[in-house]
Amino acid sequence: MRADVVCAFAGKKRRAAFGAAAALCLSSCDLEWEKPDLATPPPETFREAKSASAKPIARGPDFAARFGSKELTALVEQAVGDNLDIAAAVARIQQADAQARVSSAALWPNVAMQDIARRTRTPGTTTNIGSASTGLSPATSTSTTTSSSTGFSAREYNFFQLGLTASYEIDFWGKNEDASYASRLLANASRFNRDTVEISTIAAVLNAYFQVLTAQDRLNIAHNNVAIAERVYRAIQARFEVGVASVLDTAQQETVVAQQRASIPPLEQTLRQTRNQLAVLVGQTPESLSVKGGSLTKLAYPKVAPGLPSEMLLRRPDVANAEAQLASQEFSVLQARAMFFPSITLTGQYGVQTALLHNLLRPEAIGWQIASNLAQPIFDGYNLQGNYEQQKGRYAELGALYKKQILTALSDTENALIASKETAQAVRLQGLAVAAARRALTAAEMRLQEGTIDIVTLSTTQNTLFLAQDQLALARLSYFQSATSLYQALGGGWSPTTRDAEIASANAAYEADKGIHP
């Protein structure tokens, strides 16, 4: 974990250590904390690539532009601006910034106005001892009274106050400061999460667009296959009419034609549904988005240098998010430990008080009070101890997730590099298969004209070509999707510079205009 995340406030650990020693004297609880080992050194190089230091890959629209499609670049730009998942992540940033202020409120004095205008009636039965009928003498009073035949007199009096009250907890053990730091680090994490959502959204747009192009390619292949099958059928039908082909031959070829025609509707369905998916990703209704598409064969495949594993880990916002949450939880543990210590609260009141309104602004009406309060938990049913153990357990959980995120990032990159290499090989080999199948069909059609081929061999030759062409389109889709995977695995153009900018943004939001309330 980066040192600047958890060691930004140098004196806190020394203060916490002193607090732990004091707490051992104040309670019988064990406040020692042995943090889990989080060391996860990255490998020096990637297994699947010749690693060398490299710059971060291009971000978002810039990366999309490297495929050579203006339409794709425009869709990515629109998604960055209008995607609703990104908008929700931005709203979570706003919530996290607000929560950081809420959690930091205890660092400031609490000042409030307390004005009172009150008239009170006290029952005579509670202020008078009795009357002649009770055998007791009634009490006398100088306040306004309301007499009754029984001898009891009720009292009525006024009270007016204009004043201010203030309270402040001395954060000697850093409890409130720890809460503030924990919440502010979560505000950082919310920004890293937004960046992660943006990268995932861009990847989804890229893949969806590739699927649209692949569906169009497969539709073109299917229509061409229908044309080939119909051409062969016409040749067989001509032979049947002159008596050199059987009914079985024509029926067999009719089946091939029907099968190829039946493959078209599912591809049309995939195409239109993927366009609708793209519309959601860019924040539009399906009816308002028009995607022209084209062919995946027209796109360029961007070359990407993965860099070093250590560089990649610093370019992953999801790793930074896990790190920030872990750092935040460390302060939550320190806060839970500080709650065992005494709390010292200062209170004060200043104002004017009177029973008669016309005396409210006289100097003699001024009153004030200052006080201090020391509170030390002694026994609370092990509530504090349970909370402390819970926070430590949460830290252990986040530590494990942080290490897992590092391993996942390394695995993602290795898998993306494998996919890029192997799918490129698959496209090359499948292209050779298509070329060979096309030559075989040409030869089969020539033998059909000569009448030297059986229908089974002809049908097999056709289906081999049809299947090979479709598999080539799918292999090409996997190849381009590997570029998307590599884009995600390498952090989508995120970098330590981006990280610093996001932290600066969170700090600026915390220090921004807060109105009359500090």
XYZ file of C-alpha atoms in Angstrom:
518
model
C 0.000 0.000 0.000
C 1.329 3.451 -0.892
C 2.902 5.202 2.084
C 1.411 8.595 1.253
C -2.105 7.197 1.740
C -1.806 6.128 5.365
C 1.129 8.242 6.565
C -0.079 11.658 5.483
C -0.475 12.681 9.098
C 2.830 11.843 10.732
C 1.958 12.274 14.391
C -1.120 10.095 14.514
C 0.552 6.733 15.078
C 2.696 8.072 17.918
C -0.413 9.533 19.521
C -2.290 6.273 19.010
C 0.523 4.303 20.621
C 0.456 6.617 23.649
C -3.323 6.299 23.749
C -3.089 2.532 23.739
C -0.775 2.606 26.737
C -3.155 4.899 28.595
C -6.105 2.713 27.747
C -4.398 -0.313 29.245
C -4.336 1.565 32.521
C -7.950 2.677 32.164
C -9.524 -0.637 31.236
C -8.883 -4.341 31.207
C -9.312 -4.595 27.408
C -6.519 -5.707 25.127
C -6.048 -2.821 22.695
C -3.038 -4.205 20.881
C -3.480 -4.516 17.135
C -1.326 -6.650 14.907
C -2.129 -5.606 11.373
C -2.303 -8.306 8.679
C 0.649 -8.630 6.325
C -0.366 -6.903 3.096
C 2.906 -7.265 1.229
C 2.230 -8.373 -2.345
C 5.357 -7.638 -4.396
C 4.599 -7.630 -8.123
C 6.666 -9.691 -10.565
C 9.453 -7.958 -12.431
C 8.010 -8.767 -15.858
C 4.908 -10.189 -17.468
C 5.138 -13.812 -18.520
C 3.278 -13.229 -21.779
C 5.129 -10.134 -22.983
C 8.589 -8.707 -23.259
C 8.174 -6.140 -20.533
C 9.768 -2.739 -20.662
C 8.739 0.545 -19.156
C 5.980 2.144 -21.210
C 3.692 5.137 -21.050
C 0.047 4.656 -20.070
C -2.221 3.726 -22.951
C -4.522 6.341 -24.418
C -7.674 7.154 -22.474
C -11.258 6.602 -23.619
C -12.021 8.365 -26.914
C -8.330 8.590 -27.814
C -7.983 4.823 -27.535
C -11.194 4.294 -29.525
C -9.867 6.545 -32.292
C -6.982 4.132 -32.842
C -9.413 1.587 -34.316
C -9.971 3.963 -37.224
C -13.749 4.378 -36.896
C -15.169 7.865 -36.428
C -18.527 6.382 -35.476
C -16.958 4.302 -32.713
C -15.054 7.314 -31.379
C -18.255 9.382 -31.334
C -20.107 6.624 -29.458
C -17.380 6.434 -26.807
C -17.404 10.210 -26.388
C -21.187 10.139 -26.003
C -20.969 7.340 -23.436
C -18.432 9.252 -21.347
C -20.786 12.214 -21.253
C -24.204 10.571 -21.032
C -23.856 7.044 -19.615
C -26.113 6.650 -16.589
C -23.791 4.316 -14.688
C -21.148 7.038 -14.833
C -23.747 9.612 -13.778
C -24.659 7.449 -10.781
C -20.974 7.146 -9.875
C -20.653 10.935 -10.030
C -23.638 11.237 -7.689
C -21.899 8.851 -5.282
C -18.926 11.228 -5.297
C -21.243 14.028 -4.223
C -22.575 11.852 -1.413
C -19.066 10.900 -0.291
C -17.970 14.559 -0.253
C -20.989 15.471 1.847
C -20.350 12.563 4.217
C -16.745 13.738 4.637
C -18.062 17.051 5.931
C -20.572 15.329 8.187
C -17.869 13.093 9.658
C -15.588 16.097 10.190
C -18.206 18.174 12.002
C -16.988 17.093 15.448
C -13.647 18.800 14.786
C -15.404 22.150 15.141
C -17.195 23.789 18.073
C -20.959 23.497 18.099
C -22.496 26.962 18.545
C -26.250 27.451 18.709
C -28.677 30.219 19.549
C -31.065 29.453 22.386
C -33.845 32.028 22.778
C -36.775 31.463 25.104
C -40.073 33.230 25.705
C -42.085 31.235 28.232
C -45.051 31.716 30.543
C -45.595 29.063 33.173
C -48.554 28.284 35.444
C -47.747 26.204 38.491
C -50.768 24.517 40.127
C -51.574 25.780 43.573
C -51.815 22.263 44.900
C -48.074 21.844 44.369
C -46.944 25.205 45.780
C -49.426 25.776 48.693
C -49.561 23.678 51.804
C -53.320 24.117 52.370
C -56.141 26.278 53.801
C -58.434 26.544 56.763
C -60.412 23.572 55.489
C -57.295 21.422 55.521
C -56.148 22.639 58.898
C -52.941 24.066 57.383
C -51.861 27.603 56.556
C -51.502 28.501 52.852
C -48.104 29.643 51.590
C -47.624 33.213 50.543
C -46.189 34.220 47.151
C -45.045 37.412 45.496
C -45.745 36.092 41.964
C -49.025 36.488 40.130
C -51.540 34.215 41.786
C -55.009 32.950 41.091
C -56.942 32.242 44.259
C -59.782 29.786 44.715
C -62.345 29.174 47.446
C -60.308 26.273 48.737
C -57.373 28.474 49.631
C -54.972 27.036 47.049
C -53.256 29.655 44.859
C -51.782 28.877 41.441
C -48.733 30.794 40.321
C -48.059 32.237 36.883
C -44.765 33.749 35.824
C -42.779 34.621 32.684
C -39.262 33.828 31.581
C -37.346 35.446 28.672
C -33.883 34.577 27.374
C -31.611 35.574 24.521
C -28.416 33.546 24.445
C -25.782 31.448 22.767
C -24.620 28.005 23.775
C -21.379 26.381 22.686
C -19.768 22.987 23.152
C -16.506 21.480 21.985
C -14.954 18.080 22.526
C -11.195 18.249 22.938
C -9.933 15.651 20.462
C -6.995 14.646 22.641
C -6.957 11.041 21.419
C -7.711 11.810 17.776
C -11.090 10.083 17.709
C -12.815 12.801 15.723
C -9.809 13.392 13.502
C -9.662 9.686 12.685
C -13.333 9.748 11.674
C -12.651 12.722 9.431
C -9.669 11.118 7.720
C -11.550 7.839 7.239
C -14.420 9.608 5.515
C -12.164 11.791 3.373
C -10.307 8.729 2.116
C -13.654 7.220 1.141
C -14.292 10.386 -0.884
C -11.056 9.598 -2.735
C -12.249 6.012 -3.225
C -15.531 7.221 -4.714
C -13.591 9.077 -7.405
C -11.479 6.033 -8.185
C -14.701 4.047 -8.437
C -16.103 6.531 -10.952
C -12.965 6.117 -13.055
C -13.367 2.335 -12.875
C -16.989 2.628 -14.002
C -15.947 4.858 -16.899
C -13.343 2.361 -18.089
C -15.837 -0.510 -17.821
C -18.427 1.515 -19.744
C -15.994 2.346 -22.534
C -15.018 -1.315 -22.754
C -18.702 -2.274 -22.982
C -19.238 0.248 -25.797
C -16.211 -1.056 -27.703
C -17.331 -4.678 -27.386
C -20.932 -3.875 -28.295
C -19.802 -2.005 -31.406
C -17.565 -4.915 -32.379
C -20.540 -7.233 -31.940
C -22.629 -5.024 -34.232
C -19.952 -5.161 -36.925
C -19.564 -8.919 -36.453
C -23.312 -9.443 -36.758
C -23.264 -7.430 -39.990
C -20.319 -9.467 -41.286
C -22.057 -12.716 -40.422
C -25.238 -11.511 -42.099
C -23.289 -10.750 -45.264
C -21.705 -14.185 -45.064
C -25.120 -15.805 -44.536
C -26.602 -14.007 -47.556
C -23.613 -15.009 -49.672
C -23.979 -18.580 -48.460
C -27.640 -18.562 -49.495
C -26.597 -17.308 -52.925
C -24.001 -20.092 -53.243
C -26.458 -22.748 -52.088
C -29.102 -21.501 -54.541
C -26.555 -21.503 -57.368
C -25.656 -25.104 -56.622
C -29.360 -25.988 -56.340
C -30.071 -24.552 -59.767
C -27.236 -26.614 -61.224
C -28.572 -29.791 -59.611
C -32.111 -28.963 -60.713
C -30.897 -28.566 -64.288
C -29.268 -31.982 -64.095
C -32.453 -33.413 -62.605
C -34.508 -32.100 -65.513
C -32.316 -33.953 -67.990
C -32.422 -37.095 -65.874
C -28.859 -37.207 -64.557
C -29.730 -36.226 -60.949
C -32.146 -37.812 -58.507
C -34.906 -36.457 -56.311
C -32.630 -37.190 -53.369
C -29.988 -34.888 -54.832
C -32.386 -31.967 -55.223
C -33.974 -32.515 -51.796
C -30.553 -32.637 -50.169
C -29.590 -29.300 -51.697
C -32.959 -27.795 -50.819
C -32.140 -28.624 -47.202
C -28.813 -26.787 -47.477
C -30.572 -23.729 -48.913
C -33.228 -23.753 -46.169
C -30.624 -24.108 -43.425
C -28.703 -21.102 -44.679
C -31.866 -19.032 -44.911
C -32.794 -20.077 -41.350
C -29.461 -18.759 -40.040
C -30.368 -15.193 -41.016
C -33.173 -14.326 -38.511
C -31.048 -15.073 -35.377
C -28.302 -12.852 -36.781
C -30.799 -10.063 -37.454
C -32.018 -10.450 -33.888
C -28.484 -10.215 -32.504
C -27.738 -7.151 -34.616
C -30.801 -5.183 -33.577
C -30.602 -6.166 -29.912
C -26.916 -5.196 -29.741
C -27.770 -1.807 -31.222
C -30.321 -1.386 -28.452
C -27.659 -2.312 -25.924
C -25.417 0.371 -27.374
C -28.219 2.900 -26.998
C -28.443 2.195 -23.257
C -24.666 2.496 -22.887
C -24.649 5.960 -24.465
C -27.696 7.101 -22.506
C -30.149 7.155 -25.403
C -33.417 5.439 -26.242
C -33.144 2.669 -28.840
C -35.384 4.654 -31.170
C -33.150 7.730 -31.101
C -29.801 6.062 -31.771
C -28.701 5.178 -35.267
C -25.636 2.953 -35.668
C -24.434 2.569 -39.234
C -21.749 0.009 -38.478
C -19.873 -1.566 -41.355
C -17.404 -4.424 -41.238
C -14.937 -5.498 -38.590
C -12.434 -6.174 -41.350
C -12.198 -2.409 -41.940
C -10.972 -1.610 -38.419
C -7.354 -1.362 -37.346
C -6.037 -3.249 -34.344
C -4.165 -0.888 -31.984
C -0.731 -1.890 -30.777
C -0.435 -1.644 -26.990
C 2.726 -1.859 -24.874
C 1.846 -3.337 -21.460
C 4.794 -1.837 -19.591
C 5.952 -3.301 -16.297
C 3.701 -5.015 -13.744
C 4.596 -2.398 -11.135
C 3.557 0.342 -13.567
C 0.311 -1.426 -14.402
C -0.697 -1.649 -10.727
C -0.278 2.117 -10.375
C -2.525 2.600 -13.407
C -5.510 0.615 -12.149
C -8.242 2.726 -10.506
C -9.841 -0.408 -9.035
C -6.595 -1.153 -7.171
C -6.454 2.466 -6.009
C -10.073 2.174 -4.867
C -9.313 -0.934 -2.796
C -6.241 0.776 -1.368
C -8.163 3.897 -0.366
C -10.882 1.839 1.331
C -8.219 -0.076 3.258
C -6.510 3.146 4.348
C -9.871 4.550 5.429
C -10.572 1.465 7.502
C -7.252 1.846 9.320
C -8.451 5.191 10.618
C -11.768 3.585 11.570
C -9.838 1.082 13.695
C -7.918 3.920 15.364
C -11.194 5.737 15.986
C -12.713 2.638 17.602
C -9.670 2.326 19.850
C -9.756 5.994 20.828
C -13.329 5.562 22.070
C -11.962 3.647 25.077
C -10.238 6.797 26.362
C -11.742 9.643 28.410
C -13.568 12.350 26.524
C -13.313 15.976 27.625
C -16.056 18.352 26.563
C -16.137 22.110 27.155
C -19.499 23.863 27.288
C -20.466 27.481 27.624
C -23.521 29.694 27.685
C -23.853 33.460 27.434
C -26.945 35.632 27.208
C -29.562 37.669 28.997
C -32.417 36.338 31.148
C -35.302 38.023 32.900
C -38.779 37.437 34.245
C -39.980 40.824 32.945
C -39.603 41.566 29.259
C -38.704 45.245 29.732
C -35.641 44.221 31.751
C -34.278 41.899 29.043
C -31.616 44.284 27.725
C -30.428 45.625 31.082
C -26.793 44.886 32.035
C -28.023 43.130 35.144
C -29.797 40.554 32.937
C -26.518 39.205 31.548
C -25.662 35.684 32.622
C -23.019 33.191 31.562
C -21.722 29.783 32.376
C -18.673 27.721 31.472
C -18.143 24.102 32.323
C -16.058 21.084 31.482
C -17.113 17.490 31.423
C -14.915 14.417 31.716
C -16.450 11.079 30.759
C -14.674 7.742 30.987
C -16.316 4.488 29.855
C -16.166 1.910 32.656
C -18.580 -0.815 31.599
C -20.937 -0.772 28.635
C -21.717 -4.425 28.114
C -18.585 -4.803 25.958
C -20.008 -2.491 23.311
C -16.730 -0.653 22.742
C -14.742 -3.863 22.697
C -17.142 -5.422 20.202
C -16.956 -2.372 17.956
C -13.162 -2.411 18.123
C -13.005 -6.083 17.166
C -15.488 -5.496 14.354
C -13.393 -2.681 12.884
C -10.257 -4.822 13.059
C -12.098 -7.648 11.336
C -13.288 -5.275 8.630
C -9.698 -4.134 8.114
C -8.587 -7.758 7.715
C -11.375 -8.292 5.182
C -10.446 -5.221 3.140
C -6.776 -6.218 3.349
C -7.579 -9.582 1.800
C -9.680 -7.917 -0.904
C -6.879 -5.438 -1.600
C -4.374 -8.269 -2.130
C -6.902 -10.110 -4.277
C -7.386 -6.984 -6.397
C -3.659 -6.857 -7.048
C -3.612 -10.510 -8.063
C -6.685 -9.990 -10.227
C -5.057 -7.033 -11.993
C -1.958 -9.103 -12.766
C -4.106 -12.028 -13.944
C -6.275 -9.738 -16.099
C -3.214 -8.398 -17.876
C -1.658 -11.813 -18.455
C -4.978 -13.159 -19.756
C -5.444 -10.177 -22.063
C -1.931 -10.625 -23.456
C -2.623 -14.336 -24.011
C -5.921 -13.531 -25.723
C -4.315 -10.927 -27.980
C -1.606 -13.338 -29.097
C -3.735 -16.454 -29.510
C -6.726 -14.822 -31.185
C -4.398 -13.216 -33.723
C -3.080 -16.681 -34.490
C -6.631 -18.044 -34.670
C -7.648 -15.352 -37.179
C -4.619 -16.144 -39.361
C -5.221 -19.898 -39.325
C -8.974 -19.565 -39.814
C -8.316 -17.324 -42.792
C -6.229 -20.102 -44.328
C -9.075 -22.541 -43.656
C -11.572 -20.261 -45.415
C -9.296 -19.901 -48.435
C -8.870 -23.675 -48.659
C -12.624 -24.286 -48.267
C -13.361 -21.749 -50.988
C -10.990 -23.506 -53.366
C -12.592 -26.832 -52.507
C -16.073 -25.506 -53.303
C -14.880 -24.116 -56.633
C -13.472 -27.499 -57.541
C -16.663 -29.244 -56.373
C -18.822 -27.003 -58.554
C -16.636 -27.778 -61.540
C -17.021 -31.528 -60.888
C -20.772 -30.978 -60.533
C -20.843 -29.553 -64.036
C -18.885 -32.541 -65.203
C -21.189 -34.923 -63.348
C -18.331 -36.562 -61.441
C -19.243 -35.667 -57.824
C -21.785 -37.171 -55.462
C -24.235 -34.979 -53.568
C -22.864 -35.931 -50.143
C -19.388 -34.674 -51.007
C -20.851 -31.514 -52.524
C -23.015 -30.828 -49.472
C -20.091 -31.409 -47.122
C -17.888 -29.056 -49.133
C -20.501 -26.300 -49.031
C -21.115 -26.620 -45.292
C -17.384 -26.610 -44.596
C -17.026 -23.264 -46.346
C -20.113 -21.822 -44.684
C -18.910 -22.854 -41.220
C -15.324 -21.721 -41.821
C -16.432 -18.238 -42.893
C -18.672 -17.860 -39.844
C -15.922 -19.054 -37.522
C -13.529 -16.560 -39.084
C -15.948 -13.730 -38.279
C -16.229 -14.945 -34.678
C -12.446 -15.341 -34.379
C -12.011 -11.774 -35.595
C -14.513 -10.616 -32.960
C -12.516 -12.365 -30.243
C -9.356 -10.733 -31.582
C -10.771 -7.226 -31.289
C -12.322 -7.997 -27.923
C -8.847 -8.925 -26.697
C -7.847 -5.323 -27.413
C -10.703 -4.197 -25.190
C -9.574 -6.590 -22.459
C -6.047 -5.236 -22.693
C -7.399 -1.685 -22.490
C -9.207 -2.555 -19.269
C -6.377 -4.606 -17.795
C -3.861 -1.784 -18.278
C -6.099 0.740 -16.552
C -7.766 2.462 -19.485
C -5.205 5.269 -19.593
C -5.448 5.949 -15.857
C -2.139 6.910 -14.225
C -0.588 8.211 -10.988
C -1.100 11.689 -12.418
C -4.821 10.974 -12.676
C -4.751 9.670 -9.114
C -3.151 12.854 -7.810
C -5.681 14.945 -9.712
C -8.584 12.997 -8.195
C -7.186 13.392 -4.666
C -6.707 17.107 -5.288
C -10.322 17.271 -6.479
C -11.526 15.585 -3.284
C -9.484 17.959 -1.129
C -10.796 20.945 -3.048
C -14.368 19.741 -2.585
C -13.762 19.376 1.149
C -12.338 22.885 1.407
C -14.824 24.464 -0.999
C -17.407 27.096 -0.133
C -19.202 25.857 2.950
C -21.444 28.847 3.552
C -21.781 30.250 7.044
C -21.095 26.882 8.622
C -17.378 25.999 8.780
